XYZ file of C-alpha atoms in Angstrom:
569
model
C 116.512 132.308 115.854
C 116.322 131.149 119.478
C 119.440 129.036 119.184
C 121.431 131.877 117.579
C 120.455 134.289 120.343
C 121.447 131.772 122.997
C 124.829 131.238 121.331
C 125.540 135.002 121.333
C 124.702 135.281 125.020
C 127.041 132.447 125.938
C 129.881 133.995 123.976
C 129.309 137.530 125.235
C 128.366 137.287 128.950
C 129.966 134.068 130.199
C 126.730 132.670 131.648
C 127.629 129.093 130.843
C 128.038 128.053 134.475
C 125.414 130.289 136.024
C 122.083 129.045 137.421
C 120.234 131.605 135.323
C 121.675 130.189 132.109
C 120.842 126.613 133.139
C 117.276 127.675 133.800
C 116.980 129.325 130.367
C 118.565 126.335 128.666
C 116.118 123.952 130.315
C 113.216 126.205 129.344
C 114.352 126.330 125.705
C 114.694 122.549 125.527
C 111.224 122.176 127.023
C 109.768 124.489 124.363
C 111.528 122.540 121.597
C 110.066 119.290 122.953
C 106.572 120.786 123.061
C 106.897 122.027 119.467
C 108.014 118.564 118.349
C 104.951 116.979 119.969
C 102.670 119.538 118.293
C 104.237 118.858 114.888
C 103.721 115.100 115.362
C 100.087 115.620 116.353
C 99.424 117.882 113.366
C 101.071 115.326 111.103
C 98.862 112.549 112.436
C 95.793 114.648 111.634
C 96.918 115.650 108.156
C 98.067 112.120 107.275
C 95.318 110.253 109.052
C 94.478 106.813 107.753
C 93.897 103.247 108.795
C 97.107 101.592 109.947
C 97.864 97.898 110.119
C 100.538 96.534 112.434
C 101.431 93.333 110.633
C 102.854 91.643 113.741
C 99.570 91.605 115.667
C 96.411 89.545 115.365
C 93.353 90.441 113.346
C 91.310 90.811 116.511
C 93.110 93.985 117.575
C 91.030 97.162 117.363
C 92.926 99.476 115.028
C 92.335 103.204 115.202
C 92.961 105.872 112.624
C 96.508 107.171 112.699
C 99.946 105.599 113.103
C 100.303 102.803 115.625
C 103.417 103.448 117.710
C 106.374 101.179 117.114
C 109.951 101.598 118.332
C 111.412 100.016 115.212
C 109.181 101.531 112.534
C 111.216 102.242 109.411
C 109.804 104.553 106.811
C 111.246 103.460 103.460
C 112.838 106.034 101.246
C 110.512 107.230 98.501
C 110.459 109.740 95.732
C 109.215 113.093 97.067
C 105.847 113.007 95.245
C 104.881 109.797 97.090
C 106.509 110.462 100.454
C 104.744 113.753 101.142
C 101.367 112.004 101.440
C 102.235 110.187 104.634
C 102.057 106.492 103.795
C 104.149 104.048 105.788
C 105.197 100.536 104.882
C 107.661 98.498 106.937
C 107.922 95.021 108.418
C 105.717 96.067 111.333
C 103.246 98.575 109.972
C 101.453 99.465 106.769
C 99.433 102.632 106.437
C 98.198 103.973 103.140
C 99.004 107.540 102.111
C 96.340 110.189 101.712
C 96.970 110.139 97.959
C 98.178 107.372 95.654
C 100.766 108.602 93.194
C 101.023 107.033 89.746
C 104.701 107.444 88.804
C 105.647 108.456 85.305
C 105.589 105.484 82.958
C 109.185 104.403 82.265
C 108.471 103.609 78.606
C 107.058 107.053 77.844
C 103.469 105.817 77.486
C 100.471 107.577 79.005
C 100.622 108.246 82.746
C 97.204 108.723 84.408
C 96.615 111.181 87.246
C 96.331 109.963 90.820
C 93.153 107.989 91.565
C 90.211 109.969 92.904
C 90.267 110.411 96.679
C 86.927 108.568 96.914
C 88.881 105.341 96.376
C 90.977 105.573 99.534
C 88.007 106.835 101.529
C 86.130 103.654 100.621
C 89.130 101.422 101.398
C 89.141 102.759 104.975
C 85.830 100.962 105.587
C 87.106 97.533 104.541
C 87.863 94.779 107.035
C 91.229 94.820 108.771
C 92.404 91.838 106.742
C 91.323 93.408 103.439
C 92.897 96.740 104.327
C 96.146 95.005 105.201
C 96.172 93.013 101.969
C 95.404 96.145 99.941
C 98.158 98.058 101.693
C 100.636 95.269 101.014
C 99.894 95.648 97.284
C 100.912 99.313 97.483
C 104.497 100.491 97.164
C 105.663 103.916 98.464
C 107.749 104.512 95.338
C 105.879 102.776 92.524
C 102.288 102.940 93.788
C 100.569 99.781 92.597
C 102.063 97.071 90.428
C 101.449 97.008 86.702
C 100.927 93.217 86.744
C 97.853 91.938 84.903
C 97.443 88.245 85.764
C 96.211 86.055 82.921
C 95.150 82.406 82.890
C 96.972 81.690 86.146
C 94.500 78.915 87.012
C 93.695 77.817 83.483
C 90.492 79.858 83.545
C 91.032 80.884 79.908
C 91.744 77.437 78.531
C 94.695 75.750 76.832
C 94.961 77.268 73.346
C 97.356 80.160 73.947
C 100.695 78.436 73.461
C 99.582 76.703 70.270
C 98.174 79.863 68.747
C 101.208 81.964 69.705
C 103.451 79.471 67.903
C 101.170 79.531 64.852
C 101.173 83.327 64.761
C 104.951 83.515 64.990
C 105.258 80.957 62.172
C 102.862 82.986 60.020
C 104.941 86.132 60.599
C 108.088 84.239 59.579
C 106.281 83.074 56.446
C 105.267 86.673 55.779
C 108.925 87.647 55.679
C 109.512 85.030 52.960
C 106.539 86.282 50.977
C 107.974 89.780 51.128
C 111.243 88.396 49.759
C 109.376 86.634 46.891
C 110.611 83.303 48.241
C 107.611 81.326 46.993
C 109.503 78.076 46.364
C 110.105 77.528 50.082
C 106.363 76.882 50.569
C 106.282 73.704 48.472
C 106.027 71.468 51.548
C 104.176 73.886 53.852
C 100.593 74.839 54.423
C 99.366 78.028 52.784
C 100.126 81.045 55.006
C 96.912 82.921 55.844
C 96.223 86.227 57.568
C 93.311 88.342 58.728
C 93.393 91.965 59.860
C 91.082 94.378 61.601
C 91.269 97.835 60.015
C 89.891 101.108 61.348
C 90.299 103.759 58.667
C 90.255 107.546 58.950
C 86.913 109.126 59.867
C 85.111 109.585 56.535
C 84.329 113.197 55.732
C 80.839 112.711 54.275
C 79.375 109.580 55.851
C 78.576 107.989 59.202
C 80.529 104.821 58.503
C 83.201 105.435 61.073
C 84.714 102.777 63.299
C 82.535 103.808 66.224
C 83.401 104.201 69.874
C 85.536 101.872 71.963
C 82.879 99.164 72.335
C 82.143 99.086 68.610
C 85.826 98.798 67.791
C 86.504 96.131 70.388
C 83.521 94.136 69.105
C 85.058 94.103 65.652
C 88.624 93.481 66.820
C 87.870 90.604 69.183
C 85.499 88.877 66.740
C 88.116 89.139 63.987
C 90.608 87.412 66.270
C 87.949 84.821 67.150
C 87.788 84.006 63.436
C 91.606 83.881 63.211
C 91.780 81.450 66.125
C 89.270 79.082 64.520
C 90.849 79.195 61.049
C 94.587 79.186 61.867
C 95.207 82.678 60.540
C 97.677 85.213 61.905
C 95.869 88.190 63.447
C 96.730 91.809 62.724
C 95.104 95.056 63.868
C 95.419 98.714 62.936
C 93.771 102.047 63.759
C 94.440 104.968 61.443
C 97.074 107.092 63.148
C 94.762 110.004 63.916
C 91.520 108.110 64.486
C 92.084 109.094 67.196
C 95.462 107.562 68.125
C 97.470 104.546 66.952
C 96.450 101.289 68.569
C 100.048 100.768 69.713
C 99.807 103.884 71.937
C 96.693 102.529 73.617
C 97.651 98.892 74.193
C 100.689 96.764 74.895
C 101.034 93.428 73.071
C 101.397 90.787 75.816
C 101.475 87.659 73.635
C 101.583 88.312 69.894
C 102.686 91.162 67.664
C 99.569 92.328 65.817
C 101.062 95.533 64.341
C 100.998 95.911 60.564
C 100.958 98.488 57.769
C 97.716 98.228 55.736
C 99.250 99.771 52.622
C 102.175 97.365 52.690
C 99.902 94.323 53.110
C 97.624 95.462 50.274
C 100.545 95.972 47.926
C 101.956 92.566 48.819
C 98.791 90.467 48.520
C 96.979 92.215 45.685
C 98.131 89.618 43.126
C 95.309 87.210 42.398
C 97.320 85.239 39.839
C 99.697 83.970 42.530
C 98.098 81.060 44.472
C 100.023 82.064 47.615
C 98.629 85.593 47.546
C 95.245 87.232 47.080
C 93.288 89.739 49.142
C 89.631 89.757 50.171
C 87.921 92.691 51.862
C 85.041 92.193 54.310
C 82.871 95.051 55.584
C 80.280 94.470 58.320
C 80.123 98.037 59.650
C 76.773 98.881 61.294
C 75.136 95.554 60.413
C 71.940 94.663 62.275
C 71.234 91.263 63.852
C 69.505 89.703 60.795
C 72.084 90.961 58.307
C 75.018 89.785 60.423
C 73.499 86.321 60.627
C 73.249 86.088 56.841
C 76.909 87.063 56.505
C 78.444 84.788 59.164
C 76.087 81.802 58.798
C 75.193 82.044 55.126
C 75.226 78.225 54.805
C 73.317 77.701 58.045
C 74.352 76.325 61.457
C 76.967 73.986 59.932
C 78.865 76.908 58.386
C 82.591 76.191 58.001
C 84.405 79.446 58.717
C 87.304 78.336 56.482
C 84.918 78.505 53.522
C 83.391 81.821 54.505
C 86.156 83.957 53.006
C 88.915 82.602 50.780
C 91.597 85.258 50.490
C 95.099 84.478 51.706
C 94.844 87.876 53.322
C 91.450 89.058 54.606
C 91.023 92.717 55.532
C 88.063 93.300 57.855
C 86.264 96.526 58.672
C 83.740 95.838 61.398
C 82.105 97.197 64.539
C 79.980 94.128 65.138
C 80.570 90.940 67.121
C 79.420 87.359 66.577
C 81.110 85.355 69.353
C 78.005 84.711 71.472
C 76.015 84.070 68.325
C 78.451 81.340 67.299
C 77.782 79.535 70.584
C 74.052 79.968 69.995
C 73.757 78.930 66.340
C 76.763 76.905 65.236
C 76.589 73.120 65.279
C 80.339 72.948 64.630
C 82.283 75.347 66.818
C 80.931 75.089 70.395
C 82.507 71.618 70.688
C 85.824 72.842 69.235
C 85.836 75.848 71.545
C 85.027 73.671 74.551
C 88.104 71.549 73.794
C 90.135 74.768 73.992
C 88.614 75.664 77.367
C 86.494 78.473 75.911
C 82.837 78.979 76.750
C 80.118 81.472 75.981
C 80.922 83.121 79.308
C 84.708 83.480 79.120
C 85.589 83.759 75.417
C 85.348 87.518 74.906
C 87.293 88.381 78.055
C 89.936 85.714 77.532
C 90.559 86.727 73.934
C 90.651 90.441 74.774
C 93.165 89.959 77.588
C 95.343 87.697 75.437
C 95.594 90.353 72.732
C 95.583 93.663 74.564
C 96.988 95.011 77.803
C 96.468 98.640 78.770
C 99.836 100.384 78.977
C 101.879 100.353 82.178
C 100.508 103.526 83.775
C 96.940 102.513 83.047
C 97.571 99.068 84.577
C 98.872 100.665 87.768
C 95.761 102.814 87.906
C 93.548 99.800 87.239
C 95.117 97.796 90.040
C 94.536 100.544 92.595
C 90.791 100.097 92.034
C 90.734 96.407 91.148
C 92.245 95.342 94.472
C 89.401 97.130 96.273
C 86.713 95.574 94.074
C 88.171 92.153 94.868
C 87.901 92.583 98.651
C 85.813 89.995 100.496
C 84.388 92.712 102.735
C 83.210 94.889 99.826
C 80.207 94.422 97.558
C 80.934 96.455 94.423
C 78.217 97.577 92.020
C 79.144 99.467 88.880
C 76.836 102.033 87.318
C 77.471 102.945 83.688
C 75.310 105.907 82.721
C 75.507 106.991 79.107
C 73.706 110.337 78.994
C 74.165 111.502 75.411
C 76.823 113.028 73.190
C 75.684 116.539 74.141
C 77.333 116.228 77.540
C 80.614 115.603 75.730
C 80.128 118.025 72.854
C 78.832 120.984 74.866
C 79.629 120.398 78.551
C 78.665 124.007 79.354
C 75.021 122.921 78.979
C 75.339 119.641 80.891
C 72.273 119.340 83.135
C 72.690 115.760 84.328
C 72.103 115.105 88.026
C 71.527 112.179 90.339
C 67.820 113.002 90.327
C 67.599 112.640 86.548
C 69.206 109.195 86.651
C 67.831 107.987 89.983
C 66.474 104.769 88.434
C 70.070 103.516 88.168
C 70.559 104.085 91.895
C 67.230 102.446 92.653
C 68.403 99.337 90.817
C 71.771 99.403 92.583
C 70.011 99.678 95.944
C 67.852 96.694 95.056
C 70.871 94.642 93.977
C 72.613 95.485 97.244
C 69.579 94.465 99.282
C 69.560 91.033 97.636
C 73.239 90.266 97.150
C 74.899 91.790 100.213
C 76.373 89.035 102.376
C 77.307 89.101 106.094
C 80.991 89.615 105.244
C 80.252 92.745 103.220
C 81.137 95.549 105.608
C 80.845 98.096 102.839
C 78.859 98.547 99.644
C 80.650 100.483 96.911
C 78.845 102.137 94.018
C 81.302 102.825 91.195
C 80.107 105.281 88.545
C 81.294 105.491 84.939
C 79.617 108.206 82.872
C 80.092 110.622 79.989
C 78.882 113.557 82.140
C 81.385 115.323 84.355
C 78.577 117.146 86.160
C 76.820 113.881 86.981
C 80.067 112.323 88.203
C 80.713 115.238 90.550
C 77.131 115.229 91.831
C 77.235 111.475 92.399
C 80.454 111.480 94.423
C 79.265 114.458 96.489
C 76.944 112.021 98.295
C 79.973 110.886 100.329
C 79.824 114.251 102.111
C 76.204 115.292 101.535
C 74.583 112.643 103.678
C 71.095 114.099 103.214
C 71.471 113.627 99.458
C 72.803 110.117 100.020
C 69.907 109.213 102.291
C 67.433 110.516 99.702
C 68.759 108.368 96.840
C 70.326 105.393 98.601
C 67.838 105.002 101.404
C 68.425 103.035 104.586
C 71.759 101.675 103.388
C 73.374 105.069 102.878
C 75.505 104.835 106.020
C 77.211 101.683 104.721
C 77.652 102.832 101.116
C 80.558 104.628 99.472
C 80.444 106.403 96.112
C 83.617 105.879 94.082
C 84.675 107.442 90.778
C 87.870 107.867 88.813
C 89.781 111.095 88.234
C 90.137 110.451 84.509
C 89.184 112.829 81.688
C 85.975 112.185 79.764
C 86.165 112.152 75.963
C 84.468 110.497 72.989
C 87.042 108.715 70.867
C 85.461 109.924 67.591
C 84.785 113.659 68.175
C 84.791 114.425 64.458
C 81.918 111.978 64.009
C 79.908 113.687 66.790
C 80.421 117.061 65.135
C 78.482 115.836 62.097
C 75.160 115.813 63.962
C 75.744 118.092 66.962
C 76.620 121.780 66.810
C 79.780 121.869 68.922
C 79.920 125.447 70.156
C 83.481 125.275 71.473
C 85.329 122.926 69.111
C 88.374 121.138 70.436
C 91.389 120.467 68.328
C 91.714 116.758 67.667
C 95.392 115.971 68.152
C 97.162 112.874 69.336
C 98.412 114.612 72.480
C 94.937 115.806 73.412
C 93.125 112.549 72.604
C 95.549 110.109 74.267
C 94.369 110.702 77.876
C 90.679 110.448 76.979
C 90.993 107.276 74.918
C 93.083 105.608 77.625
C 90.457 106.661 80.152
C 87.719 104.955 78.129
C 89.707 101.708 78.267
C 90.562 101.954 81.971
C 87.011 102.713 83.098
C 85.568 99.936 80.969
C 88.073 97.396 82.299
C 87.224 98.520 85.853
C 83.495 98.194 85.222
C 84.139 94.582 84.277
C 85.774 93.974 87.673
C 82.775 95.000 89.791
C 80.611 92.261 91.311
C 77.496 93.573 89.557
C 76.843 96.345 87.079
C 73.862 98.441 85.982
C 74.419 99.592 82.419
C 72.950 101.806 79.723
C 71.601 99.996 76.662
C 74.419 100.947 74.261
C 77.611 98.980 73.641
C 80.058 100.364 76.214
C 78.512 98.781 79.301
C 77.799 95.563 77.431
C 81.497 95.221 76.599
C 82.298 95.400 80.320
C 79.681 92.687 80.919
C 81.379 90.415 78.368
C 84.796 91.225 79.796
C 83.649 90.291 83.308
C 83.269 86.634 82.226
C 80.093 86.528 84.308
C 76.790 85.876 82.532
C 74.644 86.568 85.563
C 75.741 89.916 86.954
C 74.494 92.710 84.668
C 71.261 94.683 84.496
C 70.582 96.595 81.269
C 68.462 99.662 81.941
C 65.979 101.214 79.496
C 66.643 104.569 77.894
C 65.867 107.663 79.932
C 62.461 108.220 78.304
C 61.379 104.743 79.409
C 62.809 104.952 82.952
C 59.372 104.138 84.352
C 59.818 100.685 82.818
C 63.046 99.965 84.693
C 63.165 96.386 85.998
C 62.768 95.296 89.605
C 66.401 94.503 90.323
C 65.576 92.365 93.351
C 64.398 89.703 90.893
C 66.763 87.306 89.139
C 64.948 87.978 85.879
C 66.370 91.522 85.885
C 69.839 90.160 85.123
C 70.491 90.303 81.378
C 72.017 87.193 79.830
C 74.692 87.252 77.149
C 72.234 85.691 74.699
C 70.023 88.766 74.925
C 72.849 91.301 75.127
C 74.301 89.861 71.918
C 71.204 90.957 69.990
C 71.620 94.597 71.017
C 73.660 97.505 69.629
C 77.091 96.202 68.492
C 75.784 92.646 68.883
C 77.948 89.988 70.514
């Protein structure tokens, strides 16, 4: 408006050369300059954040806000990312106030932006760690979807050989489908094993279980395939709750199959190349599982355990750790592959399954912080009960109710915090939205933080995700809990929650230490961490007075003990 008025005066009164006009022009320009400065100052407040000038030394004292640079270039970005104020150029890197997860290009699930507690915690990292974290971020794409695997040989040397075997078995399967039996005269017998999760049964409790139960069965079935030269296949019933192919990418082998097609093909016992055998270990206890897997004792040959050309397995129980404990045959074979009691579960899981691209980007936003040298990360996995999921309107979970988990985390921090740890991060995974909100409120409610964290509260950040909380078998829960506000179980509704269960469990495995509930979910993260000396298993809530002293090494639960609990190991 000011410029239009000035233009009309020039055209109408001829003041262009007068002193009065020059005075007004100078005044207007001065006001414009002042407004520009105000806008810049407001922007620096709104988009405040730690900035790293990559051309200076680590000893420089960086302040919050943008460090001035004559040649700073703000890269072009999609509007959703650019509005949050991040900067990345050759000279400066400053994180935005919000990390945007762009829509997955393959149409798979796209998570929401990470919770703001993540970036708040990153601000407390060392200058070097902040800079490295910022360099991992991209203004357009957020964080990379890369999931490094076996880059240093940490998962052994078996992958290439098994991948070739699996591909050969799939080629042989095509010939079996074509009834080309004569081509196998000079070949070994093609063998296969599958993990099958059927529909939730209407009148029984023999479902597949939650994520940990299913992963226990899936990874152990592959463990058997690896040791017996069988191709590995896996399938979840399409609506229980979503197809496995929607949840995971297949980074190394194609494990997709149609159970009905395989049954029809192999259900011919008179043909020596065919034959089907079904194995069911659902809900087995420790003694019963031992009788099944080691029926001939410690020298059990897995090749003689089941004889079908095609074995169909229904299971929510694991026996990987137990094989290292009891077998006199396979620990030596596994060692030659580079597999140990500590790394086998995680290495097999990551070989088979990658979270989809959006979930990997979300994972990396948190993982890069957990990996910082200046951060000690402690995960807390608090399984309240299914009531918090079934009837959240009655959720009464608070930090006070579960304070024994925080007490243990405080004790772990007091023992394991090193001089380089500028910040301690407590990362909570729970099935209670109310508890998650109460927990993260300690970042602002310092009196609450001081009450439950104690003297270290000033150096501790509470971090959570922004992901939805769901049980992956809601129909099973409804059999023993009166769900007052039933939710429709559809693929579209269940996809975010099931992906969230995977993402949070993978993240829990990336923390330095973890304090877990006694059920299977936290234990799976412990196995996935490939660290047999970093997990404390807490007692159930009614026995909280018997919680261990987490300053003592004896509080750390070993895989040998964890493998005897819940979904075994």
